[in-house]
XYZ file of C-alpha atoms in Angstrom:
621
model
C 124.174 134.561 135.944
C 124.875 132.351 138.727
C 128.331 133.246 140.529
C 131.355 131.564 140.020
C 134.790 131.665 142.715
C 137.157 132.805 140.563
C 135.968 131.588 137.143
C 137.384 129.948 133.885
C 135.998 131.648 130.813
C 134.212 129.554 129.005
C 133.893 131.309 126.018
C 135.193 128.475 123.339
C 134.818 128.486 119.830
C 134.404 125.564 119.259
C 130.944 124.351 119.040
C 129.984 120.932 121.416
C 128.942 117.420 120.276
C 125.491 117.324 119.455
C 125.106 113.540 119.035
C 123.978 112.893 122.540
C 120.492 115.210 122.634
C 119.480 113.140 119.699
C 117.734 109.335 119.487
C 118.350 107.161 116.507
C 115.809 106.522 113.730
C 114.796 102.866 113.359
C 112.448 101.471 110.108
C 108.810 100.988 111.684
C 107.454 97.704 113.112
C 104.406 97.051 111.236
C 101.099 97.039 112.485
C 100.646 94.135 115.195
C 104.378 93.226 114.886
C 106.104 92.256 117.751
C 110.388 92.379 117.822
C 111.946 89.615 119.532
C 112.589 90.186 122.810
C 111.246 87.483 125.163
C 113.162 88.008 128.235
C 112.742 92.013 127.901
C 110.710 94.087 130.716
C 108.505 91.519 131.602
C 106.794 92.021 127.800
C 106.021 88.530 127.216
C 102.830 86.766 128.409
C 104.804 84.635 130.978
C 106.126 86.498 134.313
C 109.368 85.946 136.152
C 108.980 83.051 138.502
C 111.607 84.144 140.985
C 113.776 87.061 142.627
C 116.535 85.488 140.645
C 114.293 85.640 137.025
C 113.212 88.850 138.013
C 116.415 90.127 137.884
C 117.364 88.773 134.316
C 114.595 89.987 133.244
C 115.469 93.542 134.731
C 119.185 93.235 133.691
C 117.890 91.958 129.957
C 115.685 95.660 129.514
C 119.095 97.271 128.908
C 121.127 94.800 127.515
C 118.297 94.508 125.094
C 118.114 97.652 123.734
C 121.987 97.781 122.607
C 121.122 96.565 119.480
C 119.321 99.411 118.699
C 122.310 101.797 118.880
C 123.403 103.376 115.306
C 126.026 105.893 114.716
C 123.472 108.191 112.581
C 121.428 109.655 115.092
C 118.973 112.491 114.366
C 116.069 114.446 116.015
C 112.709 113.129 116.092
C 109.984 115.106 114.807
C 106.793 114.783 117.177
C 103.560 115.246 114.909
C 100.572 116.630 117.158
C 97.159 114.716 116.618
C 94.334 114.831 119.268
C 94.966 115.344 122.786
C 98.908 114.181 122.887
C 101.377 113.482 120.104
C 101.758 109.625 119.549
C 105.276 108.849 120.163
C 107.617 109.745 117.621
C 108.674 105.976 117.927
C 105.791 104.686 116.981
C 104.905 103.016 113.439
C 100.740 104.589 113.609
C 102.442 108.198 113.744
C 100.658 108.451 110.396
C 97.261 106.577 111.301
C 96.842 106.697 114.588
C 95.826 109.424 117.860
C 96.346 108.935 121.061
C 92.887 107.754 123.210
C 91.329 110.375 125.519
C 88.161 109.725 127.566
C 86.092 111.767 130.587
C 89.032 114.324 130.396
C 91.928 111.689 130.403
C 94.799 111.500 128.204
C 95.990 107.641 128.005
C 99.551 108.729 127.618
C 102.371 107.936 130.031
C 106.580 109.272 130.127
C 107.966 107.310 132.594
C 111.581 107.410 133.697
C 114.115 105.601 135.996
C 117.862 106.139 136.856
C 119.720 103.040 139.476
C 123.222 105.216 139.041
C 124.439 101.417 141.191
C 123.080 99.450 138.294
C 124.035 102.074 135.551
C 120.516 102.243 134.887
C 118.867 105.326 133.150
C 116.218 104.338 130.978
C 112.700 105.480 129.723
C 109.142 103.664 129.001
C 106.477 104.961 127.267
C 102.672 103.565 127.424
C 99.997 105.026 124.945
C 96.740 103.510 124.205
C 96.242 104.412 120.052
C 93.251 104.357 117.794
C 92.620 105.034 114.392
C 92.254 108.866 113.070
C 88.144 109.116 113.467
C 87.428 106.158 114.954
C 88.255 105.031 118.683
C 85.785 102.333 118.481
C 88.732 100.219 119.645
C 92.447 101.128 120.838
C 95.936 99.229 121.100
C 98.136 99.574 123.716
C 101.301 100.814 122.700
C 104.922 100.473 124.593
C 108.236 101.256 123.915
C 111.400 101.246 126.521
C 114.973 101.369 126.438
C 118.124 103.772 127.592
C 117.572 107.558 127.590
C 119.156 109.017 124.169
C 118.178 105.881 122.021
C 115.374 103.964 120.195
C 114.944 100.957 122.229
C 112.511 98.468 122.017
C 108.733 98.642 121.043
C 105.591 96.633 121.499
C 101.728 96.261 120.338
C 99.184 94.717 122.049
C 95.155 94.156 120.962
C 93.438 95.621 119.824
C 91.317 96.212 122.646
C 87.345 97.854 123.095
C 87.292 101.293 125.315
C 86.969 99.587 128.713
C 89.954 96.623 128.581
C 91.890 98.999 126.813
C 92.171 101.481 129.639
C 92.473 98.414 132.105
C 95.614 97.626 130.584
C 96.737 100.679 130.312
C 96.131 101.156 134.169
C 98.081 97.491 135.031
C 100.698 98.450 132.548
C 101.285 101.491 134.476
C 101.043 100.626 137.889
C 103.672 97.137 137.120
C 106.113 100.147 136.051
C 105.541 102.192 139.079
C 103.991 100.381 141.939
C 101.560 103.257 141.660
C 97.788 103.496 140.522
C 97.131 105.689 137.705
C 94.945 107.995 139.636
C 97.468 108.662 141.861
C 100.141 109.728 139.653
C 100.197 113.622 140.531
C 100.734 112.299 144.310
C 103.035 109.433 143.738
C 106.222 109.210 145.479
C 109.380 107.227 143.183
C 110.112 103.705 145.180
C 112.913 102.407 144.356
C 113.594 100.235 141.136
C 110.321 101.484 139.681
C 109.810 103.880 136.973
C 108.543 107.782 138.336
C 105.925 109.411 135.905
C 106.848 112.595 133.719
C 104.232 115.172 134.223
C 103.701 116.705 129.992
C 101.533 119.676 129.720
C 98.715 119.126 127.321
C 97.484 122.264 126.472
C 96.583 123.423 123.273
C 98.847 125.299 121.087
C 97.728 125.167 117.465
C 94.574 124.606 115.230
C 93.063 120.804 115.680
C 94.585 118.521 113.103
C 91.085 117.623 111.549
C 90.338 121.961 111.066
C 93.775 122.461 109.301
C 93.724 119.040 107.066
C 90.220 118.571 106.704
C 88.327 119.259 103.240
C 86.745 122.583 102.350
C 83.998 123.335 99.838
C 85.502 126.762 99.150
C 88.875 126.757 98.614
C 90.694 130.320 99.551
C 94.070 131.376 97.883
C 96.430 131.813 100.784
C 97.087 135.187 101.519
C 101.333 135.893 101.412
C 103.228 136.166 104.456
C 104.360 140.257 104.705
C 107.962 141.369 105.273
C 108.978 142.013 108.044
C 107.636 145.680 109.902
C 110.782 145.699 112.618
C 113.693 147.459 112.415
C 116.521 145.185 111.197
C 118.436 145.515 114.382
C 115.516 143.901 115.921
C 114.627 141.193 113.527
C 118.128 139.854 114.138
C 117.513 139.430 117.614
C 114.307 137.529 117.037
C 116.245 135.266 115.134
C 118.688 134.397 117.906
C 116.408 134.034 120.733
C 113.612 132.788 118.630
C 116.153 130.097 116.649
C 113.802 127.502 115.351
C 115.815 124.159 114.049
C 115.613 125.562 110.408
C 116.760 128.879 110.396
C 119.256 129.260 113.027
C 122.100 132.464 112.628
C 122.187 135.205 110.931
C 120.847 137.373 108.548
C 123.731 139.528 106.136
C 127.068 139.109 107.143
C 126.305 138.592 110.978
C 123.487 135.668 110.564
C 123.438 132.991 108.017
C 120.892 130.650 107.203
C 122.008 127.090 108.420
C 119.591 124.669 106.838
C 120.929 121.628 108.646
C 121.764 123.305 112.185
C 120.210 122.136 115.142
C 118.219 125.235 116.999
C 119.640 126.951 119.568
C 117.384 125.163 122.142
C 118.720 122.080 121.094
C 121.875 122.519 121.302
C 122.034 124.537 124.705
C 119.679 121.394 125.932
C 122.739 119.451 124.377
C 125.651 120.671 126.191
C 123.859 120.528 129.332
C 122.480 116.952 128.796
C 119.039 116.928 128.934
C 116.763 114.853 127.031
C 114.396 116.792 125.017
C 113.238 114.117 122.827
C 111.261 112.338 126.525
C 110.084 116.092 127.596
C 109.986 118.438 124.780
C 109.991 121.915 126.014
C 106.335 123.042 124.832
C 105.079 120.386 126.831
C 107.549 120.699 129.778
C 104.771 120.722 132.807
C 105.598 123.467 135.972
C 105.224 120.818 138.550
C 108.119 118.959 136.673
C 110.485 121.846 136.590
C 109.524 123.038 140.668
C 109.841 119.046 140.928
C 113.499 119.084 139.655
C 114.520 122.020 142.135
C 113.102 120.209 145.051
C 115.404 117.418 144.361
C 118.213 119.439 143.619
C 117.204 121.059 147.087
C 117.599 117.893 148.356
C 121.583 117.542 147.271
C 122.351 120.520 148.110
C 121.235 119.474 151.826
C 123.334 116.614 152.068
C 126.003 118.166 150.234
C 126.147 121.559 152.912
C 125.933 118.903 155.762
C 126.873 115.503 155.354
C 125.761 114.620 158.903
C 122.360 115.998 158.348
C 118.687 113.862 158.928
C 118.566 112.846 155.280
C 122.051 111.845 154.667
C 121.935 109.652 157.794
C 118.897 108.009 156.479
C 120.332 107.403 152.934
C 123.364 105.581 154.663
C 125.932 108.626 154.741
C 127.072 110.982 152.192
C 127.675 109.214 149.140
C 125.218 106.758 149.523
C 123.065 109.444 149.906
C 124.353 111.626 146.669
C 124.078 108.207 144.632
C 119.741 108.207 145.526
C 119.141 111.719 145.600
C 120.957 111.953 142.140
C 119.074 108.941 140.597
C 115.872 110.842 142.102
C 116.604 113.454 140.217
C 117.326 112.510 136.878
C 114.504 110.365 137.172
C 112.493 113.697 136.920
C 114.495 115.789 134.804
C 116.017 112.895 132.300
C 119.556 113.655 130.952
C 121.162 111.923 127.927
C 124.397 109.710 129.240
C 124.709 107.125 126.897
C 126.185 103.991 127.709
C 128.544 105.658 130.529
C 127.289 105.632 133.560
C 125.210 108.894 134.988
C 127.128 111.423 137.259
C 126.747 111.826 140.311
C 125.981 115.042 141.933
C 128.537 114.989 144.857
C 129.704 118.558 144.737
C 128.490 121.837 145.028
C 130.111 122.689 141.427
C 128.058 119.911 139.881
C 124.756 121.067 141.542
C 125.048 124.450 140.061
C 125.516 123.029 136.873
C 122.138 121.502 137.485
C 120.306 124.177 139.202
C 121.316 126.282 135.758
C 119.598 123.560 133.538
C 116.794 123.490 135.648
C 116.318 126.977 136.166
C 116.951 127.573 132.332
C 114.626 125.213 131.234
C 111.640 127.826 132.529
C 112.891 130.494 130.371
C 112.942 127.867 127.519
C 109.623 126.479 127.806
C 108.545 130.591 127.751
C 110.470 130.747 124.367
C 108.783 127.436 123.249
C 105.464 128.720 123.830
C 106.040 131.987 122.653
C 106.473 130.693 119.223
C 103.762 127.997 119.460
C 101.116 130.546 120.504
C 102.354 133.771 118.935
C 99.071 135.253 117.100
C 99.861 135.522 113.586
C 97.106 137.551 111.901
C 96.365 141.315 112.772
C 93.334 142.724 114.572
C 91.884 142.373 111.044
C 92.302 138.876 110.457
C 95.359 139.654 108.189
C 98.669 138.019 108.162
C 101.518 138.957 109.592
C 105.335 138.189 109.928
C 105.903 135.306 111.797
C 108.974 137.571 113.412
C 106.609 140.027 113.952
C 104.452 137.982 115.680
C 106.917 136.390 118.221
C 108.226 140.252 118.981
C 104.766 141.013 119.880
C 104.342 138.395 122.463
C 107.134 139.728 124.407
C 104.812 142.824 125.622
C 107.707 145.207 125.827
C 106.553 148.875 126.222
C 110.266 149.817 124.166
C 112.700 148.481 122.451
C 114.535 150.918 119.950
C 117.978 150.433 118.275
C 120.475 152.678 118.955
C 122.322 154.055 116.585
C 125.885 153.096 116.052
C 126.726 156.822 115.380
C 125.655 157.811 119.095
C 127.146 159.031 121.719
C 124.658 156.470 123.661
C 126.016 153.736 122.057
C 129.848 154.641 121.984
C 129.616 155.302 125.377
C 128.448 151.557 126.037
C 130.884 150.680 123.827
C 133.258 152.322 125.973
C 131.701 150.574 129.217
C 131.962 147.240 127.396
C 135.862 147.934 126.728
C 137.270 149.486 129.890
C 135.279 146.409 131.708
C 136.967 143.789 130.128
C 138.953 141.305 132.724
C 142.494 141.514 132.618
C 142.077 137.909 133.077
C 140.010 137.164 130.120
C 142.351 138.314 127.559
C 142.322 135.293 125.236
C 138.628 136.574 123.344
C 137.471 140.350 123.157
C 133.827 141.501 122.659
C 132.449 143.309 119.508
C 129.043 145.320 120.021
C 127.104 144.665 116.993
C 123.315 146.104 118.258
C 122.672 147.639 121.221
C 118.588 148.210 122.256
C 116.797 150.468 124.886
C 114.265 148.682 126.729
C 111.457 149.249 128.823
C 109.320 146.302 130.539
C 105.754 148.022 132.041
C 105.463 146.168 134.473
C 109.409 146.556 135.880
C 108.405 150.111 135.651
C 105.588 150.380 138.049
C 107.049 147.794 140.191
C 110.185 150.104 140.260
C 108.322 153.282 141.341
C 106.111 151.525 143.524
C 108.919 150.757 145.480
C 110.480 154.602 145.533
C 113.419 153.676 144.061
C 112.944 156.328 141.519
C 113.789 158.739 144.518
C 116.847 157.317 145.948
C 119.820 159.827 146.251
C 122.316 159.463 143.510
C 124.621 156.857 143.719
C 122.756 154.138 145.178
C 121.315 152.830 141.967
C 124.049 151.541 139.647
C 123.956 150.681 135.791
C 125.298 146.973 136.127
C 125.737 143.545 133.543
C 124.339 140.415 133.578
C 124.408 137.492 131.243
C 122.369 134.475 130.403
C 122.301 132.002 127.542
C 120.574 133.382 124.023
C 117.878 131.158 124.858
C 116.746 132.532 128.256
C 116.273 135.972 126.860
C 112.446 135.418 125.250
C 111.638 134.334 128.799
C 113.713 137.155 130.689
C 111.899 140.092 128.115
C 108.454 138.394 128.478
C 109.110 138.087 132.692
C 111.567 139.861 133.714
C 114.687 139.102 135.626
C 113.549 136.190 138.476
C 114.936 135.421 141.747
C 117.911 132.603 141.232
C 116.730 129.232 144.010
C 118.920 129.541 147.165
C 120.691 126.064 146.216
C 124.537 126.135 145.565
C 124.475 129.746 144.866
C 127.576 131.695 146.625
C 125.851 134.692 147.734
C 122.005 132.956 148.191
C 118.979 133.393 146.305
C 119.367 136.374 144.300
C 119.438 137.634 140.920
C 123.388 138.464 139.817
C 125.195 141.725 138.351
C 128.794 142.516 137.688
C 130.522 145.613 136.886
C 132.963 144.278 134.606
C 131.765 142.671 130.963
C 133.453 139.738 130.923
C 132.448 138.443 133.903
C 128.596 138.734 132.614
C 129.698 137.447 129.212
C 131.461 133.918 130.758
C 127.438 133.107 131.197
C 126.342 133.829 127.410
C 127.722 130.128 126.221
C 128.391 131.658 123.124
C 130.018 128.564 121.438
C 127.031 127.364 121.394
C 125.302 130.174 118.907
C 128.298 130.804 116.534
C 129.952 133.874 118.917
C 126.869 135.258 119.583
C 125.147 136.662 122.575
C 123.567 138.407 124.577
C 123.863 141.549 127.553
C 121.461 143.021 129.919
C 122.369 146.263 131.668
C 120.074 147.226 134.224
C 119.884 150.042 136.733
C 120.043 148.331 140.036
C 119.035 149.981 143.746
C 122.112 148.549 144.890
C 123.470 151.068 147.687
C 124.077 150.483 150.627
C 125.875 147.103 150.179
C 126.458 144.592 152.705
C 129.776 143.760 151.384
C 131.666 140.132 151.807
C 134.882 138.611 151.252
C 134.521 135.139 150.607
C 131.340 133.029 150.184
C 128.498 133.117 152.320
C 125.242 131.038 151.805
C 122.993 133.069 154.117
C 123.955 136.689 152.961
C 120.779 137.116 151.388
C 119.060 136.845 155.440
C 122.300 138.890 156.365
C 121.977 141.231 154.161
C 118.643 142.278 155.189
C 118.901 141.565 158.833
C 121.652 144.389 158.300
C 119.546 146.610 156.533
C 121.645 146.979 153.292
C 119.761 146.564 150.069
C 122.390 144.388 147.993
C 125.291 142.130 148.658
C 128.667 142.913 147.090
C 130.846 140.302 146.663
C 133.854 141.934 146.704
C 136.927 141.501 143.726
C 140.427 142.375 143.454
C 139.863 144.174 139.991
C 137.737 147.025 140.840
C 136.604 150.273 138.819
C 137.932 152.921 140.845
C 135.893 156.005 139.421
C 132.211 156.049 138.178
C 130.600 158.726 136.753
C 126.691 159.669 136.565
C 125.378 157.398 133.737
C 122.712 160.178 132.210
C 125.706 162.027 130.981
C 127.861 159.259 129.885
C 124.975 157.626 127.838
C 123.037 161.321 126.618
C 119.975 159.352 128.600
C 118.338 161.646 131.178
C 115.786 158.906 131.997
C 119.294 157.483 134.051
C 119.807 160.536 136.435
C 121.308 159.769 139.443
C 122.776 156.426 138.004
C 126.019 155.656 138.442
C 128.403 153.262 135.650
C 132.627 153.016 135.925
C 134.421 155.604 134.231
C 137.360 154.155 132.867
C 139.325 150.421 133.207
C 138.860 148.741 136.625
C 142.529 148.371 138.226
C 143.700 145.406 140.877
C 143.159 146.825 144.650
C 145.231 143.579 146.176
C 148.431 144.436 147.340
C 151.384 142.422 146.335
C 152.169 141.364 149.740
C 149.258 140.900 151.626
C 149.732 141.745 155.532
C 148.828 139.657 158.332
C 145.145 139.815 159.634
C 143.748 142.168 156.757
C 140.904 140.297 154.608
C 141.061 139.583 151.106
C 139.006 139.037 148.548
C 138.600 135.407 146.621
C 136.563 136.755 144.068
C 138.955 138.357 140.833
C 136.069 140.744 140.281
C 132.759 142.462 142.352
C 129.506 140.889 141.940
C 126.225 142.613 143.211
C 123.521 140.253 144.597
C 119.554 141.860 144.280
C 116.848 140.021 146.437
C 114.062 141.852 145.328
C 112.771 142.021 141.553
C 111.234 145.784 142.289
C 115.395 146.964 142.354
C 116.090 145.546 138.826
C 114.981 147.632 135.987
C 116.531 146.568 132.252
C 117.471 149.545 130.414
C 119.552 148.084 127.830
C 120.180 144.979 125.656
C 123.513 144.097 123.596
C 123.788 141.668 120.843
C 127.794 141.047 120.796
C 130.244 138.674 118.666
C 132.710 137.105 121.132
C 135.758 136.546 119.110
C 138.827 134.177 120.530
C 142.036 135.089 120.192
């Protein structure tokens, strides 16, 4: 829930366009084909005599590829064979796996974005061979702008050892690199930088699940469901696969046709899932994306620093360090030209996608490695299954007739910003958890025996499709970058401000609410924004920032009683509406807040401890 000065709610109903997160489908080159393209990406067996032909050439790769833009556009599916899927672009998707030999994978993303030239464009190298027999393998490109088809091409075929050769050329002509240094390569300018995929294995080998059996078993039927109801509509939301997206009853309906939540989160933020596909989203490309977000937010806290000197002064310097980093992390544009990452606003945006993208690829393999047979080799739900591999030590639905869950009810109501009037929040579930290993992390720290008071029952939102990776790891430390307060995790005391962070036009009105008891007390409390409170903070000894609002609850009351928990003893929550603390007329010399409402900034993940979860329809007004 990264913090916002002041923000716009941005709680639409009305869902985004989709069109951009998805590449258009194009009728298959056949085997050995070649499309016409002979001034395209240096393709053709004759090379660019000078600077001047070089250029075409480099100026033809996108103007090439223009053709290949339709107005139907839809999601490619990626079929797993061997080692690495062959490229969804590909005409062998049927016939062919991609080559691995001595522990390599012949596969290669590659990505480049010249923001100057309005370049942002992929290429993809691949050397293929026949299902059971890699006697002999082609070498397989295909290149164009990020978000489309583009252009394809087949070469040989060739035996093991030129094959691999011109695989290697192929790759280094793209990226001035060798191939065995890819992992340590460093992006020169006007050359392609190489997409770390994760190639780990997630499923049953191709051959084991297609492949011919004497004996031929009756498949056993998939059981219902064991989970509460309450819970098996939460699976569906934060486990939304692209088939069965919302809603079971009158709260979730079956959308046959809807994108999955993933996908369209992924969407609205721009990135290109089709050239990483989280499931195969590699760690070093995700820390790789916040060091060069890192990077911005340098020049953009001091234009006259080292780097922006270097890079030729502010914007010039904004214009590489963006193209640097959507070279890593690509992001759909299409034909307009990328934006540039100039302001601090813009880099948060960023930092979110980038930082949501780990809870994401947790979802992704969550479902993808999600054990579905019993410790008796019998089947079980598929829901089931993903709810196990969230490890939880509790979750239990409270009931609607409760004084627990009237009582957060209650909290959710009397919280509600006076400046978010325009959509109201309706509690449909609401969960008690309990993560282990919050737990002992919690106690090892003492902050079971704090005083009462200093630990707080606060909010904090995130998209629907963070919350498999937030239940599985917790609640992480937010990067320092752009942030208002530093690196921290964020909280709020008022519902609304939690719930601006959910996205819900983006699952139908629905989302979801952590409240967790925080060791907040004492605070090291601030007016305005400060980049280094979290050093501040602790130089002062206070064990949260507080961020301080002009709506502010003015009475709390011990959260045990309110809630009929005893487990929350000595926790404090608001008792009643919060009410505006600014006076009318300020007076000279007296500080003010710039926030409209108090946000509390943890620095250590041994303070948080989730105690409840809310499903909730936001409804506009």
């Amino acid at each position: 829930m990264p913090p916002r000065k002041k923000p716009a709610s941005t709680a639409s109903s009305k869902p985004p366009s989709r069109a951009s997160a998805r590449i258009q489908s194009k009728a298959p080159v056949s085997a050995g084909q070649k499309r016409g393209h002979s001034d395209s990406e240096e393709e053709t067996n004759k090379k660019p005599r000078s600077k001047k032909a070089k250029a075409a050439a480099s100026k033809d790769e996108d103007a090439e590829d223009v053709k290949d833009m339709e107005e139907t556009k839809k999601m490619v599916t990626v079929v797993k064979r061997g080692a690495a899927p062959v490229d969804p672009g590909s005409p062998y998707v049927d016939t062919h796996q991609v080559y691995a030999s001595d522990g390599e994978v012949w596969d290669a993303m590659l990505n480049q974005t010249d923001i100057g030239k309005n370049a942002n464009k992929f290429y993809v190298i691949q050397l293929l061979h026949p299902i059971g027999n890699n006697s002999f393998s082609i070498l397989f490109t295909r290149w164009g702008r990020v978000g489309e088809t583009g252009q394809k091409q087949v070469k040989g075929p060739f035996a093991a050892a030129q094959a691999i050769a011109m695989f290697k050329k192929q790759f280094k002509d793209k990226t001035s690199s060798a191939w065995e240094q890819r992992r340590t390569m460093v992006a020169k300018k006007g050359k392609y930088t190489w997409l770390e995929r994760s190639f780990e294995e997630d499923e049953e080998p191709e051959e084991k699940k297609a492949g011919p059996s004497k004996e031929v078993k009756e498949e056993e039927p998939i059981p219902e469901s064991a989970l509460a109801f309450e819970i098996q509509e939460l699976c569906r939301l934060i486990f939304s696969t692209r088939r069965a997206t919302f809603l079971l009853s009158s709260l979730l309906t079956f959308l046959n046709d809807t994108p999955s939540l993933i996908e369209a989160h992924l969407s609205s933020m721009n990135y290109d899932a089709n050239k990483l596909p989280l499931g195969k989203l590699a760690k070093s490309t995700i820390l790789n994306g916040f060091a060069a977000l890192k990077a911005l937010s340098e020049v953009i806290s001091d234009p006259n620093c080292d780097t922006a000197k270097q890079l030729g002064g502010l914007g010039n310097a904004c214009v590489d360090l963006t193209g640097r980093y959507y070279s890593i992390i690509p992001h759909v544009f299409g034909r307009n030209r990328p934006i540039v990452i100039n302001e601090m606003t813009i880099l948060k945006k960023e930092l979110e996608l980038v930082d949501a993208l780990g809870d994401m690829e947790i979802a992704q393999k969550l479902i993808q490695t999600s054990v579905m047979t019993d410790t008796a080799g019998k089947p079980v739900n598929p829901m089931d299954a993903h709810f196990r591999s969230l490890q939880l030590s509790t979750m239990d639905p409270i009931s609607p007739d409760s004084k627990e869950f009237r009582s957060l009810v209650a909290y959710a109501t009397d919280s509600h910003g006076a400046t978010h009037g325009h959509y109201s929040i309706n509690i449909k579930h609401a969960f008690r958890i309990e993560r282990e290993e919050e737990t002992q992390g919690w106690i090892a720290a003492g902050h079971h025996k704090l005083e009462a008071g200093r630990r707080m029952l606060l909010w904090h939102g995130s998209r629907s499709t963070n919350f498999a990776g937030i239940l599985r790891q917790g609640l992480r430390i937010a990067p320092p970058e752009g942030y208002m307060f530093g690196k921290g995790v964020y909280f709020a005391d008022m519902v609304s401000k939690s719930a601006n962070y959910c996205y819900t036009n983006l699952s139908h009105g629905l989302g979801l609410l952590l409240l967790c008891e925080v060791a907040a007390q004492p605070f090291f409390e601030q007016y305005d924004a400060n980049y280094n409170a979290a050093d501040e903070c602790k130089a002062a000894g206070k064990m949260a920032t507080k961020g301080l609002g002009e709506w502010q609850p003015t009475k709390w009351q011990d959260a045990a009683v309110a809630l009929d928990n005893a487990a929350l003893e000595g926790c404090v929550m608001p008792d009643g509406p919060a009410r505006n603390l600014t006076p009318a007329m300020p007076t000279p010399g007296m500080m003010y807040p710039s926030l409209f409402y108090n946000e509390y900034i943890i620095y250590d993940p041994s303070q948080i401890r989730v105690r409840y979860l809310l499903l909730f329809k936001m409804n506009n007004h």
